[in-house]
């Protein structure tokens, strides 16, 4: 009898929730215009946990009355125009589920919503618990998802999605825009999934996904900048000389001319994404060359002749590949005379002269006021010259009477300098090597060398006169040939005097 007495109280509900009736629903939900929202909801009533009424209907109303119906499972009732097809019950009322889904939200959907349950002999409005729906303007932007990194030449699927869009509502309209799409079929640009094979030239370009929402004029978009990974390319070497401020750029394997002793700076650069690791090798990396520096810069403070022909290689490497470029050092330097000498052979004088330089030097002889070069001969002299690589050799044979004090010199020269060695023919068939003089020798050094030569010449003449006065003629005629040698250090300003120098 007690339940019958309660029915009049339970029918209408009250502002103070009856402990037998409970509604669990958020106080407020927010959904932007054109999007969807799911409102979780559950309810209970007396006997809901153990009874199973024949009829069980639930209703959602907007406003404070029960006239503006928006959703129900009662097929005899229909929702108000403007909400039909957009407000859906998504739970099973017999499982105490009253969840609501709002699709394609409109500004007019804003308001307070109330819930009502109706069973066989019971109806109750949960007036103490309300749902507030807020519908602000659309600001949500779509999202673009894709596996990273984007690799040049590899197909990739990019997906455009709209958080809060409705799966059960009318479909969204997608459009893709961007320079990277100029080679694609336009029909493929209106799907939420785009298959793109990025190219190297697409790196850094913009890609936009536009989404048009149904039921309105709203279009939202998201733009991303493509970060395309690719192997190193356009590798080049910038060359800095110690006396040249403007660098020279090499892209292909070639030689670089540099003067011996000059400083050389090399800077390697490559276009790659991600940035490549740059290293320097002596030789070619393909032949197990030795890494000499792990950096883009390689500084050679003083290039020596021993580095002539060296192959220097810059390698750029990232996870997608590698590339290398090489240059060969061509070290140029002025001539160096090596062991010029003269000796008496029979009734003639035989002199030889060798020089090394890069490029190969030219050798010639000066006899008195005359200039002798090449391969020539006559009754008085014969010249034989040859060259191989950086070496040049020349020999001079003189026959017939030679006057005392005859001047004879060997000269070696190329585009980068000149060096000469002078011989003096002294009485008694002696040959004196006055010294090797590089073209770069300053006036003070030349005067010092000349003074030294004159002093030695005077000393030798005095000694020869004394020998004549003591009747040593026979000893002079039997004197051994005199061989002359010169060692010249390119880094010094004055030659080292030969150890044999005596009269």
CSV table of C-alpha atoms in Angstrom, one decimal:
chain,number,residue,atom,x,y,z
A,1,UNK,CA,0.0,0.0,0.0
A,2,UNK,CA,3.0,2.4,0.6
A,3,UNK,CA,4.0,2.6,-3.1
A,4,UNK,CA,0.5,3.6,-4.1
A,5,UNK,CA,0.6,6.5,-1.6
A,6,UNK,CA,3.9,7.7,-3.0
A,7,UNK,CA,2.7,7.9,-6.6
A,8,UNK,CA,1.2,11.3,-6.4
A,9,UNK,CA,4.5,12.6,-5.1
A,10,UNK,CA,6.6,10.9,-7.7
A,11,UNK,CA,4.7,12.0,-10.7
A,12,UNK,CA,5.7,15.5,-11.0
A,13,UNK,CA,9.1,15.6,-9.3
A,14,UNK,CA,10.5,18.4,-7.2
A,15,UNK,CA,13.3,20.9,-7.1
A,16,UNK,CA,14.8,18.9,-4.3
A,17,UNK,CA,16.1,15.6,-5.6
A,18,UNK,CA,14.3,12.6,-4.2
A,19,UNK,CA,16.9,10.1,-2.9
A,20,UNK,CA,15.1,7.4,-4.8
A,21,UNK,CA,15.7,9.3,-8.1
A,22,UNK,CA,19.2,10.1,-9.2
A,23,UNK,CA,20.5,11.7,-12.5
A,24,UNK,CA,24.2,11.7,-13.2
A,25,UNK,CA,25.0,14.2,-16.0
A,26,UNK,CA,27.5,17.0,-16.4
A,27,UNK,CA,26.3,20.4,-15.3
A,28,UNK,CA,27.6,22.0,-18.6
A,29,UNK,CA,29.0,21.0,-22.0
A,30,UNK,CA,30.5,23.2,-24.7
A,31,UNK,CA,30.5,22.5,-28.4
A,32,UNK,CA,31.6,24.8,-31.2
A,33,UNK,CA,29.2,25.6,-34.0
A,34,UNK,CA,29.0,22.8,-36.6
A,35,UNK,CA,30.7,20.2,-34.4
A,36,UNK,CA,29.4,17.4,-32.2
A,37,UNK,CA,29.4,16.6,-28.5
A,38,UNK,CA,28.7,13.4,-26.5
A,39,UNK,CA,26.9,14.0,-23.2
A,40,UNK,CA,27.3,11.0,-20.8
A,41,UNK,CA,24.2,10.4,-18.7
A,42,UNK,CA,22.8,7.7,-16.3
A,43,UNK,CA,19.7,7.7,-14.2
A,44,UNK,CA,17.9,5.6,-11.5
A,45,UNK,CA,14.4,5.4,-10.1
A,46,UNK,CA,12.8,3.2,-7.5
A,47,UNK,CA,13.0,-0.4,-8.6
A,48,UNK,CA,15.2,0.3,-11.5
A,49,UNK,CA,17.8,-2.1,-10.2
A,50,UNK,CA,15.5,-5.1,-10.0
A,51,UNK,CA,12.2,-4.4,-11.9
A,52,UNK,CA,11.7,-4.4,-15.7
A,53,UNK,CA,8.7,-2.3,-16.7
A,54,UNK,CA,6.9,-3.1,-19.9
A,55,UNK,CA,7.2,0.5,-21.0
A,56,UNK,CA,10.1,2.7,-20.2
A,57,UNK,CA,10.5,6.0,-22.0
A,58,UNK,CA,13.0,8.8,-21.5
A,59,UNK,CA,12.8,12.4,-22.7
A,60,UNK,CA,15.1,15.4,-23.1
A,61,UNK,CA,13.6,18.8,-23.2
A,62,UNK,CA,15.0,22.2,-23.7
A,63,UNK,CA,13.9,25.0,-21.4
A,64,UNK,CA,12.0,24.8,-18.2
A,65,UNK,CA,8.9,23.1,-19.6
A,66,UNK,CA,8.2,19.8,-21.2
A,67,UNK,CA,6.9,21.3,-24.5
A,68,UNK,CA,10.3,21.6,-26.4
A,69,UNK,CA,11.2,18.0,-26.9
A,70,UNK,CA,14.6,17.4,-28.5
A,71,UNK,CA,15.1,13.6,-28.1
A,72,UNK,CA,13.2,10.5,-26.9
A,73,UNK,CA,12.8,6.8,-27.5
A,74,UNK,CA,9.0,7.2,-27.5
A,75,UNK,CA,8.1,6.7,-31.1
A,76,UNK,CA,4.7,8.4,-30.5
A,77,UNK,CA,6.5,11.6,-29.9
A,78,UNK,CA,8.7,13.7,-32.2
A,79,UNK,CA,11.3,16.3,-31.5
A,80,UNK,CA,10.8,19.9,-32.5
A,81,UNK,CA,11.8,21.1,-35.9
A,82,UNK,CA,15.4,22.3,-35.9
A,83,UNK,CA,16.6,19.5,-33.6
A,84,UNK,CA,15.3,16.5,-35.5
A,85,UNK,CA,18.2,14.4,-36.8
A,86,UNK,CA,20.7,16.3,-34.7
A,87,UNK,CA,19.9,15.2,-31.1
A,88,UNK,CA,20.3,11.5,-30.5
A,89,UNK,CA,19.9,9.1,-27.6
A,90,UNK,CA,22.9,6.8,-27.8
A,91,UNK,CA,22.3,4.6,-24.7
A,92,UNK,CA,19.9,1.9,-23.7
A,93,UNK,CA,17.3,3.3,-21.2
A,94,UNK,CA,16.7,-0.2,-19.8
A,95,UNK,CA,20.4,-0.1,-18.8
A,96,UNK,CA,19.8,3.2,-17.1
A,97,UNK,CA,21.7,5.0,-19.9
A,98,UNK,CA,20.4,8.4,-20.9
A,99,UNK,CA,23.4,9.6,-22.9
A,100,UNK,CA,22.8,12.3,-25.5
A,101,UNK,CA,24.7,13.2,-28.7
A,102,UNK,CA,24.3,16.6,-30.3
A,103,UNK,CA,25.5,16.8,-33.9
A,104,UNK,CA,26.2,19.8,-36.1
A,105,UNK,CA,25.6,22.1,-33.2
A,106,UNK,CA,23.9,25.5,-33.8
A,107,UNK,CA,23.9,28.7,-31.9
A,108,UNK,CA,20.2,28.2,-31.3
A,109,UNK,CA,21.0,24.9,-29.4
A,110,UNK,CA,22.3,26.9,-26.5
A,111,UNK,CA,20.2,26.6,-23.3
A,112,UNK,CA,19.3,24.5,-20.3
A,113,UNK,CA,18.0,21.0,-20.8
A,114,UNK,CA,16.0,18.8,-18.5
A,115,UNK,CA,15.4,15.0,-18.3
A,116,UNK,CA,12.3,13.0,-17.7
A,117,UNK,CA,11.6,9.3,-17.3
A,118,UNK,CA,8.2,7.5,-17.7
A,119,UNK,CA,7.5,3.9,-16.8
A,120,UNK,CA,4.3,1.8,-16.4
A,121,UNK,CA,2.8,3.5,-13.4
A,122,UNK,CA,5.5,6.2,-12.8
A,123,UNK,CA,6.7,9.5,-14.4
A,124,UNK,CA,9.4,11.8,-13.0
A,125,UNK,CA,11.1,15.0,-14.1
A,126,UNK,CA,14.6,15.5,-12.7
A,127,UNK,CA,14.2,19.2,-12.1
A,128,UNK,CA,17.0,19.4,-9.5
A,129,UNK,CA,19.6,18.4,-12.1
A,130,UNK,CA,19.9,20.3,-15.3
A,131,UNK,CA,22.2,20.2,-18.3
A,132,UNK,CA,23.5,23.5,-19.8
A,133,UNK,CA,24.7,23.5,-23.4
A,134,UNK,CA,27.0,26.3,-24.7
A,135,UNK,CA,27.7,26.8,-28.4
A,136,UNK,CA,30.4,29.3,-29.1
A,137,UNK,CA,31.6,30.3,-32.6
A,138,UNK,CA,33.7,27.8,-34.5
A,139,UNK,CA,37.5,28.3,-33.9
A,140,UNK,CA,38.6,24.7,-34.0
A,141,UNK,CA,41.1,23.9,-36.8
A,142,UNK,CA,41.7,20.5,-38.4
A,143,UNK,CA,44.7,18.5,-37.6
A,144,UNK,CA,47.1,16.9,-40.1
A,145,UNK,CA,48.8,13.6,-39.1
A,146,UNK,CA,51.5,11.7,-40.9
A,147,UNK,CA,54.5,9.5,-40.1
A,148,UNK,CA,57.7,11.4,-39.7
A,149,UNK,CA,60.1,12.1,-41.2
A,150,UNK,CA,58.9,12.8,-44.8
A,151,UNK,CA,61.5,11.2,-47.1
A,152,UNK,CA,62.1,12.4,-50.6
A,153,UNK,CA,60.9,9.9,-53.1
A,154,UNK,CA,58.9,7.8,-50.6
A,155,UNK,CA,55.0,7.7,-50.7
A,156,UNK,CA,53.4,8.9,-47.5
A,157,UNK,CA,49.7,9.1,-46.3
A,158,UNK,CA,48.7,12.4,-44.7
A,159,UNK,CA,45.4,12.4,-42.8
A,160,UNK,CA,43.3,15.5,-42.1
A,161,UNK,CA,40.9,15.2,-39.2
A,162,UNK,CA,38.6,17.5,-37.4
A,163,UNK,CA,38.4,17.1,-33.6
A,164,UNK,CA,34.8,17.2,-32.6
A,165,UNK,CA,33.4,16.3,-36.1
A,166,UNK,CA,30.5,14.0,-36.3
A,167,UNK,CA,30.8,10.5,-37.6
A,168,UNK,CA,27.1,10.0,-37.9
A,169,UNK,CA,26.4,13.4,-39.3
A,170,UNK,CA,26.7,14.6,-42.8
A,171,UNK,CA,30.2,14.2,-44.2
A,172,UNK,CA,32.8,16.9,-44.1
A,173,UNK,CA,34.2,18.3,-47.3
A,174,UNK,CA,38.0,18.3,-47.5
A,175,UNK,CA,40.3,20.1,-49.9
A,176,UNK,CA,44.1,20.0,-50.1
A,177,UNK,CA,46.2,23.0,-51.3
A,178,UNK,CA,49.9,23.3,-51.8
A,179,UNK,CA,52.8,23.6,-54.3
A,180,UNK,CA,53.7,20.0,-53.5
A,181,UNK,CA,50.4,18.8,-55.1
A,182,UNK,CA,51.0,20.2,-58.6
A,183,UNK,CA,51.7,16.8,-60.0
A,184,UNK,CA,48.7,15.0,-58.4
A,185,UNK,CA,45.3,14.1,-59.8
A,186,UNK,CA,42.9,16.9,-58.7
A,187,UNK,CA,40.3,14.2,-57.9
A,188,UNK,CA,42.6,12.9,-55.1
A,189,UNK,CA,42.6,16.3,-53.4
A,190,UNK,CA,39.1,16.0,-51.9
A,191,UNK,CA,39.6,13.2,-49.4
A,192,UNK,CA,40.6,13.3,-45.8
A,193,UNK,CA,43.6,11.0,-46.7
A,194,UNK,CA,46.2,12.3,-49.1
A,195,UNK,CA,48.9,10.1,-50.6
A,196,UNK,CA,51.9,12.3,-51.3
A,197,UNK,CA,55.4,11.4,-52.6
A,198,UNK,CA,57.4,14.4,-51.4
A,199,UNK,CA,60.2,15.7,-53.6
A,200,UNK,CA,63.3,17.5,-52.7
A,201,UNK,CA,61.9,20.8,-54.0
A,202,UNK,CA,58.9,20.4,-51.7
A,203,UNK,CA,61.1,21.0,-48.6
A,204,UNK,CA,60.0,24.1,-46.8
A,205,UNK,CA,56.8,24.5,-48.8
A,206,UNK,CA,53.3,24.9,-47.3
A,207,UNK,CA,50.5,22.3,-47.4
A,208,UNK,CA,47.0,23.3,-46.3
A,209,UNK,CA,44.0,21.1,-45.5
A,210,UNK,CA,40.6,22.9,-45.7
A,211,UNK,CA,37.5,21.6,-44.1
A,212,UNK,CA,34.0,22.8,-45.0
A,213,UNK,CA,31.4,21.9,-42.4
A,214,UNK,CA,27.9,20.9,-43.5
A,215,UNK,CA,24.9,23.1,-42.7
A,216,UNK,CA,26.8,26.3,-42.9
A,217,UNK,CA,29.3,28.5,-44.7
A,218,UNK,CA,32.1,27.8,-42.2
A,219,UNK,CA,35.4,26.7,-43.6
A,220,UNK,CA,38.4,26.0,-41.4
A,221,UNK,CA,41.9,25.1,-42.4
A,222,UNK,CA,45.3,24.0,-41.1
A,223,UNK,CA,48.6,24.8,-42.8
A,224,UNK,CA,51.9,23.0,-42.1
A,225,UNK,CA,55.4,23.5,-43.5
A,226,UNK,CA,56.8,20.3,-45.1
A,227,UNK,CA,60.1,19.2,-43.7
A,228,UNK,CA,61.3,16.8,-46.3
A,229,UNK,CA,64.4,14.7,-45.6
A,230,UNK,CA,66.8,14.0,-48.4
A,231,UNK,CA,70.3,12.8,-48.9
A,232,UNK,CA,73.2,15.4,-49.3
A,233,UNK,CA,73.5,17.1,-52.7
A,234,UNK,CA,75.1,20.1,-54.3
A,235,UNK,CA,78.3,19.5,-52.4
A,236,UNK,CA,80.9,22.2,-52.9
A,237,UNK,CA,84.2,23.4,-51.5
A,238,UNK,CA,85.1,27.0,-51.0
A,239,UNK,CA,88.8,27.8,-51.1
A,240,UNK,CA,90.4,30.6,-49.2
A,241,UNK,CA,94.0,31.6,-49.9
A,242,UNK,CA,96.0,33.6,-47.4
A,243,UNK,CA,96.3,36.5,-49.9
A,244,UNK,CA,92.9,36.4,-51.4
A,245,UNK,CA,89.8,37.5,-49.5
A,246,UNK,CA,87.2,36.3,-51.9
A,247,UNK,CA,86.8,32.5,-51.8
A,248,UNK,CA,86.8,30.3,-54.9
A,249,UNK,CA,84.0,27.7,-55.1
A,250,UNK,CA,84.6,24.2,-56.5
A,251,UNK,CA,81.8,21.8,-57.2
A,252,UNK,CA,83.5,19.1,-59.2
A,253,UNK,CA,86.7,17.2,-58.7
A,254,UNK,CA,89.5,19.5,-59.8
A,255,UNK,CA,93.0,20.7,-58.9
A,256,UNK,CA,93.8,23.8,-57.0
A,257,UNK,CA,97.1,25.6,-57.6
A,258,UNK,CA,98.8,26.9,-54.5
A,259,UNK,CA,102.3,28.4,-53.9
A,260,UNK,CA,104.5,26.5,-51.5
A,261,UNK,CA,104.4,28.0,-48.1
A,262,UNK,CA,101.0,29.6,-48.6
A,263,UNK,CA,98.1,29.1,-46.2
A,264,UNK,CA,95.0,27.3,-47.6
A,265,UNK,CA,91.6,27.2,-46.0
A,266,UNK,CA,88.9,24.8,-47.2
A,267,UNK,CA,85.2,25.0,-46.4
A,268,UNK,CA,82.8,22.2,-47.3
A,269,UNK,CA,79.1,22.8,-47.7
A,270,UNK,CA,76.2,20.6,-48.7
A,271,UNK,CA,72.4,20.9,-49.1
A,272,UNK,CA,70.7,18.2,-47.1
A,273,UNK,CA,68.0,17.5,-44.6
A,274,UNK,CA,68.6,16.7,-41.9
A,275,UNK,CA,72.0,18.5,-41.9
A,276,UNK,CA,74.8,16.3,-43.0
A,277,UNK,CA,77.9,15.4,-40.9
A,278,UNK,CA,80.9,16.8,-42.8
A,279,UNK,CA,84.3,15.2,-42.7
A,280,UNK,CA,87.7,15.5,-44.5
A,281,UNK,CA,89.7,12.6,-45.8
A,282,UNK,CA,93.1,12.2,-47.3
A,283,UNK,CA,92.3,10.2,-50.4
A,284,UNK,CA,88.9,8.9,-51.5
A,285,UNK,CA,86.4,7.5,-48.9
A,286,UNK,CA,85.6,4.7,-51.2
A,287,UNK,CA,89.2,3.4,-50.8
A,288,UNK,CA,89.3,3.4,-47.0
A,289,UNK,CA,90.9,6.8,-46.9
A,290,UNK,CA,92.1,8.2,-43.6
A,291,UNK,CA,89.8,10.7,-41.9
A,292,UNK,CA,91.9,13.8,-41.0
A,293,UNK,CA,89.2,16.1,-39.7
A,294,UNK,CA,85.5,15.9,-38.6
A,295,UNK,CA,84.4,19.3,-39.5
A,296,UNK,CA,83.3,21.5,-42.4
A,297,UNK,CA,86.5,23.5,-42.2
A,298,UNK,CA,90.0,22.3,-43.0
A,299,UNK,CA,92.9,24.7,-42.5
A,300,UNK,CA,96.4,24.1,-43.9
A,301,UNK,CA,98.6,26.8,-42.4
A,302,UNK,CA,101.6,26.2,-44.7
A,303,UNK,CA,101.4,23.9,-47.7
A,304,UNK,CA,104.6,22.2,-48.5
A,305,UNK,CA,106.0,20.7,-51.7
A,306,UNK,CA,105.6,17.2,-50.2
A,307,UNK,CA,101.8,17.7,-50.4
A,308,UNK,CA,102.0,18.0,-54.2
A,309,UNK,CA,99.4,15.7,-55.8
A,310,UNK,CA,97.6,15.0,-52.5
A,311,UNK,CA,93.9,14.2,-52.9
A,312,UNK,CA,91.7,15.9,-50.2
A,313,UNK,CA,88.1,14.7,-50.0
A,314,UNK,CA,85.1,16.2,-48.2
A,315,UNK,CA,82.3,13.7,-47.4
A,316,UNK,CA,78.7,14.7,-46.4
A,317,UNK,CA,76.6,12.0,-44.8
A,318,UNK,CA,73.2,11.9,-43.2
A,319,UNK,CA,70.8,8.9,-42.6
A,320,UNK,CA,69.5,9.0,-46.2
A,321,UNK,CA,72.8,8.8,-48.0
A,322,UNK,CA,76.2,10.4,-48.6
A,323,UNK,CA,78.1,12.4,-51.2
A,324,UNK,CA,81.7,13.4,-51.6
A,325,UNK,CA,83.8,15.8,-53.6
A,326,UNK,CA,87.6,15.8,-54.0
A,327,UNK,CA,90.3,18.3,-55.0
A,328,UNK,CA,93.9,17.6,-55.7
A,329,UNK,CA,96.6,19.9,-54.5
A,330,UNK,CA,99.0,21.2,-57.2
A,331,UNK,CA,101.8,22.9,-55.2
A,332,UNK,CA,103.9,25.2,-57.2
A,333,UNK,CA,107.3,26.5,-56.1
A,334,UNK,CA,110.4,28.2,-57.6
A,335,UNK,CA,113.4,26.2,-58.8
A,336,UNK,CA,116.0,24.7,-56.5
A,337,UNK,CA,119.4,23.9,-57.9
A,338,UNK,CA,120.7,20.6,-56.7
A,339,UNK,CA,124.5,20.0,-56.6
A,340,UNK,CA,125.7,22.0,-59.6
A,341,UNK,CA,129.3,21.0,-60.4
A,342,UNK,CA,132.2,21.3,-62.9
A,343,UNK,CA,135.2,19.2,-63.5
A,344,UNK,CA,138.1,18.9,-65.9
A,345,UNK,CA,137.9,15.9,-68.1
A,346,UNK,CA,140.9,15.6,-70.5
A,347,UNK,CA,141.4,18.9,-72.2
A,348,UNK,CA,137.8,20.0,-71.6
A,349,UNK,CA,135.6,21.3,-68.9
A,350,UNK,CA,132.4,19.3,-68.1
A,351,UNK,CA,129.6,21.0,-66.0
A,352,UNK,CA,126.3,19.6,-64.9
A,353,UNK,CA,123.2,21.3,-63.4
A,354,UNK,CA,120.0,19.8,-62.0
A,355,UNK,CA,116.9,21.6,-60.7
A,356,UNK,CA,113.5,20.7,-59.3
A,357,UNK,CA,110.5,23.0,-59.5
A,358,UNK,CA,106.7,23.0,-60.1
A,359,UNK,CA,106.0,23.6,-62.9
A,360,UNK,CA,109.2,22.0,-64.2
A,361,UNK,CA,112.0,24.6,-64.6
A,362,UNK,CA,113.9,25.6,-67.7
A,363,UNK,CA,117.7,25.3,-67.5
A,364,UNK,CA,120.2,27.4,-69.4
A,365,UNK,CA,123.9,28.3,-69.3
A,366,UNK,CA,125.6,31.7,-69.4
A,367,UNK,CA,129.1,31.6,-70.7
A,368,UNK,CA,130.7,35.1,-70.6
A,369,UNK,CA,128.1,37.3,-72.4
A,370,UNK,CA,126.6,34.4,-74.3
A,371,UNK,CA,123.4,32.5,-73.4
A,372,UNK,CA,123.3,28.7,-74.1
A,373,UNK,CA,120.2,26.6,-73.8
A,374,UNK,CA,118.4,23.6,-75.3
A,375,UNK,CA,120.2,20.8,-77.0
A,376,UNK,CA,122.9,22.2,-79.2
A,377,UNK,CA,126.5,21.7,-80.0
A,378,UNK,CA,129.4,23.2,-82.0
A,379,UNK,CA,133.1,22.9,-82.1
A,380,UNK,CA,133.5,24.7,-78.7
A,381,UNK,CA,130.7,23.5,-76.6
A,382,UNK,CA,127.9,20.9,-76.3
A,383,UNK,CA,124.7,21.2,-74.3
A,384,UNK,CA,122.5,18.2,-73.4
A,385,UNK,CA,119.2,18.9,-71.6
A,386,UNK,CA,116.4,16.6,-70.4
A,387,UNK,CA,113.3,16.9,-68.1
A,388,UNK,CA,111.0,14.4,-66.3
A,389,UNK,CA,108.2,15.5,-64.1
A,390,UNK,CA,109.4,18.3,-61.8
A,391,UNK,CA,113.0,17.6,-62.6
A,392,UNK,CA,115.2,19.3,-65.3
A,393,UNK,CA,118.9,18.3,-66.0
A,394,UNK,CA,121.4,19.9,-68.2
A,395,UNK,CA,125.1,19.3,-68.9
A,396,UNK,CA,127.7,21.6,-70.7
A,397,UNK,CA,130.9,20.4,-72.2
A,398,UNK,CA,133.5,23.0,-73.1
A,399,UNK,CA,136.6,22.2,-75.2
A,400,UNK,CA,139.5,24.3,-76.4
A,401,UNK,CA,141.5,27.0,-74.5
A,402,UNK,CA,139.6,28.7,-71.7
A,403,UNK,CA,140.8,32.1,-70.4
A,404,UNK,CA,141.4,32.7,-66.7
A,405,UNK,CA,138.5,34.4,-65.0
A,406,UNK,CA,135.9,33.2,-67.5
A,407,UNK,CA,132.4,33.6,-66.1
A,408,UNK,CA,130.1,30.6,-66.3
A,409,UNK,CA,126.7,30.1,-64.6
A,410,UNK,CA,123.7,27.8,-64.6
A,411,UNK,CA,120.3,29.3,-64.4
A,412,UNK,CA,117.0,27.6,-63.5
A,413,UNK,CA,113.7,29.5,-63.8
A,414,UNK,CA,109.9,29.1,-64.0
A,415,UNK,CA,106.9,31.4,-63.5
A,416,UNK,CA,107.5,31.5,-59.7
A,417,UNK,CA,111.1,32.4,-59.5
A,418,UNK,CA,114.7,31.9,-60.6
A,419,UNK,CA,117.9,30.6,-59.1
A,420,UNK,CA,121.4,30.6,-60.5
A,421,UNK,CA,124.9,29.1,-59.7
A,422,UNK,CA,128.0,30.9,-60.9
A,423,UNK,CA,131.4,29.3,-61.5
A,424,UNK,CA,134.8,31.1,-61.8
A,425,UNK,CA,137.6,29.6,-63.8
A,426,UNK,CA,140.8,30.3,-61.9
A,427,UNK,CA,144.5,29.9,-62.9
A,428,UNK,CA,145.8,26.4,-62.5
A,429,UNK,CA,142.7,24.7,-63.9
A,430,UNK,CA,140.7,25.3,-60.7
A,431,UNK,CA,137.0,25.9,-60.8
A,432,UNK,CA,135.4,27.9,-58.1
A,433,UNK,CA,131.6,27.8,-57.4
A,434,UNK,CA,130.8,31.3,-56.4
A,435,UNK,CA,127.4,30.3,-55.0
A,436,UNK,CA,123.7,29.7,-55.8
A,437,UNK,CA,121.7,32.9,-55.9
A,438,UNK,CA,117.9,32.8,-55.8
A,439,UNK,CA,116.1,35.5,-57.7
A,440,UNK,CA,114.3,36.5,-54.5
A,441,UNK,CA,117.6,37.3,-52.8
A,442,UNK,CA,117.6,41.0,-51.7
A,443,UNK,CA,120.3,43.5,-52.6
A,444,UNK,CA,121.9,43.4,-49.2
A,445,UNK,CA,122.3,39.6,-49.4
A,446,UNK,CA,123.6,39.8,-52.9
A,447,UNK,CA,126.2,42.3,-52.0
A,448,UNK,CA,127.3,40.2,-49.0
A,449,UNK,CA,127.7,37.2,-51.2
A,450,UNK,CA,129.6,39.2,-53.8
A,451,UNK,CA,131.9,40.6,-51.1
A,452,UNK,CA,132.6,37.1,-49.8
A,453,UNK,CA,133.3,35.8,-53.3
A,454,UNK,CA,135.8,38.6,-54.0
A,455,UNK,CA,137.6,38.0,-50.7
A,456,UNK,CA,137.9,34.3,-51.4
A,457,UNK,CA,139.0,35.1,-55.0
A,458,UNK,CA,141.7,37.4,-53.7
A,459,UNK,CA,142.8,34.8,-51.2
A,460,UNK,CA,143.1,32.2,-53.9
A,461,UNK,CA,145.0,34.4,-56.3
A,462,UNK,CA,147.6,35.3,-53.6
A,463,UNK,CA,148.0,31.6,-52.8
A,464,UNK,CA,148.5,30.8,-56.5
A,465,UNK,CA,151.2,33.5,-56.8
A,466,UNK,CA,153.1,32.1,-53.8
A,467,UNK,CA,153.0,28.6,-55.3
A,468,UNK,CA,154.5,30.0,-58.6
A,469,UNK,CA,157.2,31.8,-56.7
A,470,UNK,CA,158.3,28.6,-54.9
A,471,UNK,CA,158.5,26.6,-58.1
A,472,UNK,CA,155.5,24.5,-57.4
A,473,UNK,CA,154.4,24.5,-61.0
A,474,UNK,CA,154.4,20.7,-61.2
A,475,UNK,CA,152.1,20.4,-58.2
A,476,UNK,CA,149.6,22.8,-59.8
A,477,UNK,CA,149.5,20.8,-63.0
A,478,UNK,CA,148.7,17.7,-61.1
A,479,UNK,CA,145.9,19.3,-59.0
A,480,UNK,CA,142.8,17.2,-58.7
A,481,UNK,CA,139.6,18.4,-60.3
A,482,UNK,CA,137.4,20.5,-58.0
A,483,UNK,CA,133.8,19.6,-57.5
A,484,UNK,CA,131.3,22.2,-56.5
A,485,UNK,CA,128.0,21.6,-54.5
A,486,UNK,CA,125.4,24.0,-53.2
A,487,UNK,CA,122.5,23.3,-50.8
A,488,UNK,CA,119.8,26.0,-50.8
A,489,UNK,CA,117.1,26.1,-48.1
A,490,UNK,CA,114.0,27.8,-49.5
A,491,UNK,CA,113.1,29.0,-46.0
A,492,UNK,CA,116.4,30.8,-45.5
A,493,UNK,CA,117.5,34.1,-46.9
A,494,UNK,CA,121.1,33.1,-47.5
A,495,UNK,CA,122.7,29.9,-48.9
A,496,UNK,CA,124.8,27.6,-46.8
A,497,UNK,CA,128.4,27.9,-47.9
A,498,UNK,CA,129.9,24.6,-49.3
A,499,UNK,CA,132.2,22.8,-46.9
A,500,UNK,CA,134.8,22.1,-49.7
A,501,UNK,CA,135.3,25.8,-50.4
A,502,UNK,CA,139.2,26.3,-50.3
A,503,UNK,CA,141.9,27.2,-52.7
